[in-house]
Coordinates of C-alpha atoms in Angstrom, one line a residue:
Chain A
M6 CA -0.1 -0.2 0.1
S7 CA 1.4 3.3 -1.0
R8 CA 2.2 6.1 1.5
A9 CA -0.4 8.3 0.2
L10 CA -3.1 5.8 0.3
R11 CA -2.3 4.9 3.8
K12 CA -2.6 8.5 4.8
A13 CA -5.9 8.9 3.1
L14 CA -7.2 5.9 4.9
L15 CA -6.0 7.2 8.1
I16 CA -7.6 10.7 7.6
A17 CA -10.9 9.0 6.7
G18 CA -10.8 6.7 9.5
V19 CA -10.0 9.6 12.0
T20 CA -12.9 11.7 10.5
L21 CA -15.5 8.9 10.5
V22 CA -14.7 8.1 14.2
S23 CA -14.9 11.8 15.1
L24 CA -18.2 12.2 13.3
W25 CA -19.5 9.0 15.1
V26 CA -18.7 10.6 18.5
L27 CA -19.7 14.4 17.6
T28 CA -22.9 13.8 15.7
P29 CA -25.2 12.7 18.5
I30 CA -23.9 15.4 20.6
Y31 CA -24.4 18.0 17.8
L32 CA -28.0 16.7 17.2
L33 CA -28.7 17.2 20.9
L34 CA -27.5 20.7 20.9
A35 CA -29.4 21.4 17.7
S36 CA -32.5 20.1 19.2
S37 CA -31.9 22.4 22.3
L38 CA -31.4 25.6 20.3
A39 CA -34.5 25.0 18.0
G40 CA -36.7 26.6 20.5
R41 CA -40.1 25.4 21.9
L42 CA -41.6 24.6 18.7
G43 CA -38.5 22.9 17.3
V44 CA -38.4 20.3 20.1
N45 CA -41.6 18.7 18.7
A46 CA -40.8 19.8 15.0
W47 CA -41.4 17.2 12.3
P48 CA -39.4 16.3 10.3
K49 CA -36.5 17.5 12.5
P50 CA -34.2 20.1 10.9
L51 CA -30.6 19.1 10.8
F52 CA -29.7 22.9 11.4
P53 CA -32.3 25.0 13.3
A54 CA -33.7 27.7 11.2
A55 CA -33.7 30.4 13.9
P56 CA -31.5 29.3 16.8
T57 CA -32.6 30.4 20.2
L58 CA -31.7 30.0 23.8
E59 CA -35.2 30.0 24.9
V60 CA -35.3 26.3 25.9
L61 CA -32.1 26.5 27.7
Q62 CA -33.4 29.8 29.6
F63 CA -36.4 28.0 30.5
F64 CA -34.3 25.0 31.7
F65 CA -32.2 27.2 34.0
R66 CA -35.4 28.8 35.5
V67 CA -36.8 25.6 36.5
E68 CA -36.9 25.2 40.2
G69 CA -34.2 23.0 41.6
V70 CA -31.8 23.0 38.6
W71 CA -29.1 25.1 40.2
K72 CA -29.6 23.3 43.7
A73 CA -29.2 20.0 41.7
T74 CA -26.0 21.4 39.8
L75 CA -24.5 22.3 43.1
V76 CA -25.2 18.9 44.9
S77 CA -23.6 17.3 41.7
L78 CA -20.6 19.6 42.2
Q79 CA -20.2 18.8 45.8
V80 CA -20.5 15.1 45.1
A81 CA -17.8 15.4 42.4
A82 CA -15.5 17.3 44.5
M83 CA -15.8 14.9 47.4
T84 CA -15.4 12.0 45.3
M85 CA -12.1 13.3 43.9
L86 CA -10.9 14.4 47.4
F87 CA -11.7 10.8 48.9
S88 CA -10.2 9.1 45.8
L89 CA -7.0 11.0 46.4
L90 CA -6.8 10.5 50.0
L91 CA -7.4 6.9 49.7
G92 CA -5.7 6.1 46.5
A93 CA -2.4 8.2 46.9
P94 CA -0.9 6.3 49.8
R95 CA -2.1 3.1 48.3
A96 CA -0.2 4.0 44.8
M97 CA 3.0 5.0 46.9
R98 CA 3.0 1.5 48.7
S99 CA 2.9 -0.6 45.5
P100 CA 5.6 -0.6 43.0
A101 CA 4.6 -0.3 39.3
T102 CA 3.8 -3.8 38.3
P103 CA 6.1 -4.7 35.5
S104 CA 4.4 -5.7 32.3
P105 CA 5.9 -7.6 29.3
A106 CA 5.3 -4.4 27.4
R107 CA 7.3 -2.2 29.9
T108 CA 10.1 -4.4 31.0
P109 CA 12.3 -4.8 28.0
S110 CA 12.4 -1.2 27.1
A111 CA 12.8 0.0 30.7
S112 CA 15.8 -2.2 31.3
W113 CA 17.2 -1.2 27.9
C114 CA 16.9 2.6 28.2
C115 CA 17.9 2.7 31.8
S116 CA 21.1 0.5 31.6
R117 CA 22.5 1.6 28.4
A118 CA 21.5 5.0 26.8
P119 CA 18.6 7.3 26.6
S120 CA 16.0 5.8 24.4
P121 CA 15.3 7.8 21.2
S122 CA 11.7 6.5 21.1
R123 CA 8.9 8.7 22.2
S124 CA 7.0 5.7 23.3
S125 CA 9.6 4.8 25.8
P126 CA 8.5 4.8 29.3
C127 CA 11.7 6.5 30.5
H128 CA 10.9 9.6 28.6
Chain B
M22 CA 11.8 2.8 66.7
A23 CA 12.5 4.1 63.3
R24 CA 13.0 0.6 62.0
V25 CA 9.6 -0.5 63.3
L26 CA 7.9 2.6 61.7
E27 CA 9.6 1.7 58.4
R28 CA 8.4 -2.0 58.6
L29 CA 5.0 -0.8 59.5
M30 CA 4.8 2.0 56.7
P31 CA 3.5 -0.2 53.9
Y32 CA 0.6 -1.4 55.9
L33 CA -0.1 2.2 57.2
L34 CA -0.2 3.3 53.7
I35 CA -2.6 0.8 52.6
A36 CA -4.7 1.0 55.7
P37 CA -7.0 3.8 54.5
A38 CA -8.0 2.1 51.4
L39 CA -8.4 -1.4 53.2
I40 CA -10.5 0.3 55.8
F41 CA -12.6 2.0 53.2
L42 CA -13.1 -1.1 51.2
A43 CA -14.1 -3.1 54.3
A44 CA -16.6 -0.6 55.5
F45 CA -18.2 0.5 52.1
F46 CA -17.8 -2.7 50.0
L47 CA -17.2 -5.9 52.1
V48 CA -19.8 -5.0 54.7
P49 CA -22.5 -4.0 52.4
L50 CA -21.6 -7.0 50.1
A51 CA -22.2 -9.4 53.1
E52 CA -25.4 -7.5 53.9
A53 CA -26.7 -7.8 50.4
L54 CA -25.7 -11.7 50.4
L55 CA -27.6 -12.2 53.8
V56 CA -30.7 -10.2 52.6
S57 CA -30.8 -12.2 49.5
F58 CA -30.9 -15.4 51.5
R59 CA -33.4 -14.3 54.0
G60 CA -36.9 -15.0 53.4
S61 CA -40.0 -13.1 54.2
G62 CA -40.8 -15.0 57.5
G63 CA -37.2 -14.7 58.5
T64 CA -36.3 -18.2 57.3
W65 CA -33.1 -18.8 55.4
G66 CA -32.9 -20.4 51.9
F67 CA -33.3 -19.8 48.3
Q68 CA -36.8 -18.2 48.2
N69 CA -35.8 -14.9 47.0
Y70 CA -33.8 -16.5 44.1
A71 CA -36.7 -18.8 43.3
R72 CA -39.2 -15.9 43.3
A73 CA -36.6 -13.9 41.0
A74 CA -36.2 -16.8 38.5
S75 CA -39.9 -17.6 38.3
D76 CA -40.7 -13.9 37.7
L77 CA -41.8 -13.4 34.0
N78 CA -39.3 -10.7 33.4
F79 CA -36.1 -12.7 34.6
T80 CA -35.4 -14.8 31.6
P81 CA -35.8 -11.7 29.3
A82 CA -33.6 -9.5 31.5
L83 CA -31.0 -12.1 31.9
R84 CA -31.0 -12.9 28.1
N85 CA -31.0 -9.1 27.0
T86 CA -28.0 -8.5 29.6
L87 CA -25.9 -11.4 28.3
I88 CA -26.5 -10.6 24.6
L89 CA -25.8 -7.0 25.2
V90 CA -22.6 -8.1 26.7
L91 CA -21.7 -10.4 24.1
I92 CA -22.4 -7.9 21.2
A93 CA -21.3 -4.6 22.8
V94 CA -18.1 -5.7 24.5
P95 CA -16.2 -7.2 21.5
L96 CA -17.3 -4.4 19.2
Q97 CA -16.1 -1.9 21.7
V98 CA -12.8 -3.5 22.1
A99 CA -12.4 -3.9 18.3
L100 CA -13.3 -0.3 17.8
A101 CA -11.1 1.0 20.7
L102 CA -8.2 -1.0 19.4
G103 CA -8.6 0.5 15.9
M104 CA -8.9 3.9 17.3
A105 CA -5.8 3.6 19.5
V106 CA -3.8 2.1 16.6
M107 CA -5.0 5.0 14.3
L108 CA -4.0 7.7 17.1
Q109 CA -0.6 6.3 17.1
K110 CA -0.2 7.2 13.5
V111 CA -1.7 10.8 13.7
E112 CA 1.0 13.1 13.6
R113 CA -0.7 16.6 13.6
G114 CA -3.7 17.4 15.9
R115 CA -3.2 14.3 18.1
D116 CA -4.2 15.9 21.3
L117 CA -7.4 17.3 19.6
V118 CA -8.3 13.9 18.3
L119 CA -7.8 12.3 21.6
W120 CA -9.9 14.9 23.2
I121 CA -12.7 14.5 20.7
W122 CA -12.5 10.7 21.1
T123 CA -12.8 10.7 24.8
I124 CA -15.8 13.1 25.1
P125 CA -18.3 10.4 25.6
L126 CA -16.2 9.4 28.8
G127 CA -17.5 12.7 30.4
I128 CA -21.0 12.1 29.7
S129 CA -23.2 10.3 32.1
D130 CA -25.0 7.1 31.2
L131 CA -28.5 8.9 31.6
A132 CA -27.4 11.8 29.5
A133 CA -25.9 9.5 26.9
G134 CA -29.3 7.7 26.8
I135 CA -31.1 11.1 26.2
V136 CA -28.6 11.9 23.5
W137 CA -29.6 8.8 21.6
L138 CA -33.4 9.3 22.4
S139 CA -33.3 12.4 20.4
I140 CA -32.2 10.2 17.4
F141 CA -34.3 7.1 17.8
T142 CA -37.5 8.6 19.1
E143 CA -40.6 8.4 16.9
R144 CA -40.2 12.1 15.8
G145 CA -36.3 11.9 16.1
Y146 CA -33.6 12.5 13.8
L147 CA -33.3 9.0 12.3
N148 CA -37.0 9.0 11.3
S149 CA -36.4 12.6 9.9
A150 CA -33.6 11.4 7.9
L151 CA -35.3 8.3 6.6
M152 CA -38.4 10.4 5.8
A153 CA -36.1 12.9 3.8
M154 CA -34.6 10.1 1.9
G155 CA -38.0 8.8 1.0
L156 CA -37.5 5.4 2.6
I157 CA -40.6 5.7 4.9
G158 CA -43.8 7.4 4.5
S159 CA -44.6 8.1 8.2
P160 CA -42.6 8.0 11.3
M161 CA -41.6 4.5 12.8
S162 CA -41.8 3.5 16.3
M163 CA -38.5 1.9 17.3
L164 CA -38.5 2.1 20.9
T165 CA -41.5 0.2 21.8
Y166 CA -42.2 -3.2 23.2
E167 CA -43.5 -4.2 19.6
T168 CA -40.1 -3.5 18.2
P169 CA -37.6 -5.6 20.5
L170 CA -34.9 -5.8 17.7
A171 CA -34.8 -2.0 16.9
L172 CA -34.9 -1.2 20.8
F173 CA -32.1 -3.5 21.5
A174 CA -30.1 -2.2 18.6
A175 CA -30.6 1.3 19.9
V176 CA -29.5 0.4 23.3
A177 CA -26.4 -1.4 21.9
L178 CA -25.5 1.5 19.8
A179 CA -25.8 3.9 22.6
E180 CA -23.8 1.8 24.8
I181 CA -21.2 1.4 22.4
W182 CA -21.0 5.0 21.8
R183 CA -20.9 5.8 25.5
A184 CA -18.4 3.3 26.8
T185 CA -16.0 2.8 24.1
A186 CA -14.0 5.7 25.3
I187 CA -12.9 4.0 28.6
V188 CA -11.7 1.0 26.6
F189 CA -9.9 3.4 24.2
I190 CA -8.2 5.2 26.9
I191 CA -6.9 2.0 28.7
L192 CA -5.7 0.7 25.3
V193 CA -3.9 4.0 24.3
S194 CA -2.0 3.9 27.6
G195 CA -1.1 0.3 26.9
I196 CA 0.0 0.9 23.4
Q197 CA 2.2 3.9 24.2
L198 CA 4.3 1.3 26.5
V199 CA 5.0 -0.9 23.4
P200 CA 8.6 -0.1 22.5
K201 CA 8.8 1.2 19.0
E202 CA 12.1 -0.6 18.6
Y203 CA 10.3 -3.9 18.3
G204 CA 8.1 -2.8 15.4
E205 CA 11.1 -1.1 13.7
A206 CA 13.2 -4.3 14.0
A207 CA 10.2 -6.5 12.5
E208 CA 10.0 -3.7 9.7
I209 CA 13.6 -4.2 8.8
F210 CA 13.0 -8.1 8.7
G211 CA 10.2 -7.5 6.3
A212 CA 7.1 -7.9 8.5
S213 CA 4.0 -6.3 7.0
P214 CA 2.0 -3.7 9.2
W215 CA -0.6 -6.4 9.7
T216 CA 1.9 -9.0 11.0
R217 CA 3.6 -6.3 13.1
F218 CA 0.2 -5.7 14.6
R219 CA -0.7 -9.2 15.3
R220 CA 2.7 -10.4 16.5
I221 CA 4.0 -7.6 18.3
T222 CA 1.4 -4.9 19.3
L223 CA -1.4 -7.3 20.2
P224 CA 0.7 -9.7 22.5
L225 CA 2.4 -6.9 24.3
L226 CA -1.0 -5.1 24.7
K227 CA -2.4 -8.3 26.5
P228 CA -2.4 -6.9 30.1
S229 CA -4.1 -3.7 28.9
L230 CA -6.7 -5.7 27.0
Q231 CA -7.2 -7.7 30.1
T232 CA -7.8 -4.7 32.1
A233 CA -10.3 -3.2 29.5
L234 CA -12.2 -6.2 29.1
I235 CA -12.6 -6.9 32.8
L236 CA -13.7 -3.3 33.4
R237 CA -16.0 -3.1 30.4
T238 CA -17.7 -6.3 30.9
I239 CA -18.5 -5.7 34.4
L240 CA -19.9 -2.3 33.6
A241 CA -21.9 -3.8 30.7
F242 CA -23.5 -6.3 33.3
E243 CA -24.6 -3.4 35.2
V244 CA -26.2 -1.6 32.2
F245 CA -29.2 0.5 33.5
A246 CA -29.6 4.2 32.8
V247 CA -29.2 4.0 29.0
V248 CA -31.9 1.1 28.9
A249 CA -34.1 3.3 31.2
A250 CA -33.7 6.4 29.0
L251 CA -34.3 4.6 25.7
G252 CA -36.9 1.9 26.4
G253 CA -37.9 2.4 30.0
T254 CA -39.6 -1.0 30.8
N255 CA -40.0 -1.9 27.3
I256 CA -36.6 -3.9 27.4
R257 CA -35.6 -5.7 30.5
V258 CA -32.2 -5.9 31.9
L259 CA -30.9 -7.3 35.2
A260 CA -30.0 -4.1 36.9
G261 CA -33.3 -2.5 35.9
E262 CA -35.1 -5.5 37.4
A263 CA -33.1 -5.2 40.7
Y264 CA -34.2 -1.3 40.6
A265 CA -37.8 -2.3 40.1
W266 CA -37.8 -4.9 42.9
Q267 CA -36.1 -2.6 45.3
N268 CA -38.0 0.5 44.5
D269 CA -41.3 -0.3 42.9
N270 CA -42.1 -3.6 44.6
Q271 CA -40.3 -2.6 47.8
N272 CA -39.0 -6.4 47.9
H273 CA -35.5 -5.9 49.1
G274 CA -34.8 -9.6 49.1
V275 CA -35.5 -10.3 45.5
A276 CA -33.6 -7.1 44.6
A277 CA -30.6 -8.3 46.5
A278 CA -30.9 -11.7 44.8
Y279 CA -30.9 -9.9 41.5
A280 CA -27.6 -8.0 42.7
V281 CA -26.0 -11.2 43.7
V282 CA -26.8 -12.7 40.2
I283 CA -25.2 -9.6 38.5
L284 CA -22.2 -10.0 41.0
A285 CA -21.8 -13.6 40.2
L286 CA -21.9 -13.1 36.5
S287 CA -19.3 -10.3 36.7
L288 CA -17.1 -12.5 38.9
A289 CA -17.3 -15.3 36.5
A290 CA -16.5 -13.2 33.6
T291 CA -13.5 -11.6 35.4
I292 CA -12.2 -15.0 36.4
A293 CA -12.4 -16.2 32.8
Y294 CA -10.5 -13.2 31.6
L295 CA -7.8 -13.8 34.1
K296 CA -7.4 -17.3 33.1
L297 CA -7.8 -16.8 29.4
L298 CA -5.5 -13.6 29.0
G299 CA -3.3 -14.1 32.2
E300 CA 0.3 -14.6 31.7
K301 CA 1.7 -18.0 31.9
K302 CA 4.5 -18.6 34.5
G303 CA 7.9 -18.0 33.2
M304 CA 6.8 -15.7 30.5
R305 CA 8.3 -12.7 32.3
T306 CA 12.0 -12.3 32.3

């Protein structure tokens, strides 16, 4: 396979996966920007004709939204804090488990010379 | 004194994690096991399991969960492996690609279900697209009890979309540890890219694959929010049944029995992965 073809295939693959990830998120965003009528519109337009923040503004005015957001933030912060407090000492205790992927390269680069490879665990 | 402290230090460092695990994992686990074996009259036995198994929804829930795991997990691993290999080859914009591909990781199960609901619902984007192409005359229902295949496909797609990123991240970190020298040496000896991938990358990626498979399979057995958002009770899964018995039927014993069944399946899958993908003694040098 020629180098150009390989590059084209790579670009096509990366684009395809990126579209697979981003399209559903875009569609949800487009739906939320389509306004109250747009939510139930049929057929659904791919691009909202007159984007509006009406639905989002309505959402943020619903009672409890900000309170729920605050609770979510508190839970997230506490989870991170407790994970760090419990995990950090545990990580200090256990030496990195050698894996077959790591061992040869590690011994090579640490005993002889700095590895030129970017993938080396020493760099 | 210093030597005693030094000897004790490893135990002191792992103590917080151990205490946490004991208090919030082992104790509730034992409690759930006890609850699952305690019958309504305080008697001990398998009544809750018998009741769960005789329930009309048990077999569909077990079947759907198992099929979902069998379809979604291999597809996710294959997709993530392809993505990880592609990312290795990307020269410019690598960070941006990595960032985009891991977006679903930051989206909760329920939000992911709602994202896909906007596509598969009767007046959703898929029906709009099919209509625009002239393939259908009126909107089709896809998420109802009468369309189990379409509903299952929607759930599987949403699950694959949502959770491939976690497998991808694990494989990316694993693939970065594969020394490039091996591939370069094989290339000099005339190995094709496919041979290099099959004979060098894949074997060296085994520990990461094992971790990804265990994590992903356990999470797939627990699938709940995506199913709830897309199909409600139109499609039954084990975790959904556990929730229904706990909250709707207020029967903690049967709910615990369902939880134990999920735990047993996860445990069996983990052991199978450890056995199948585990390194044989003497492999490491």
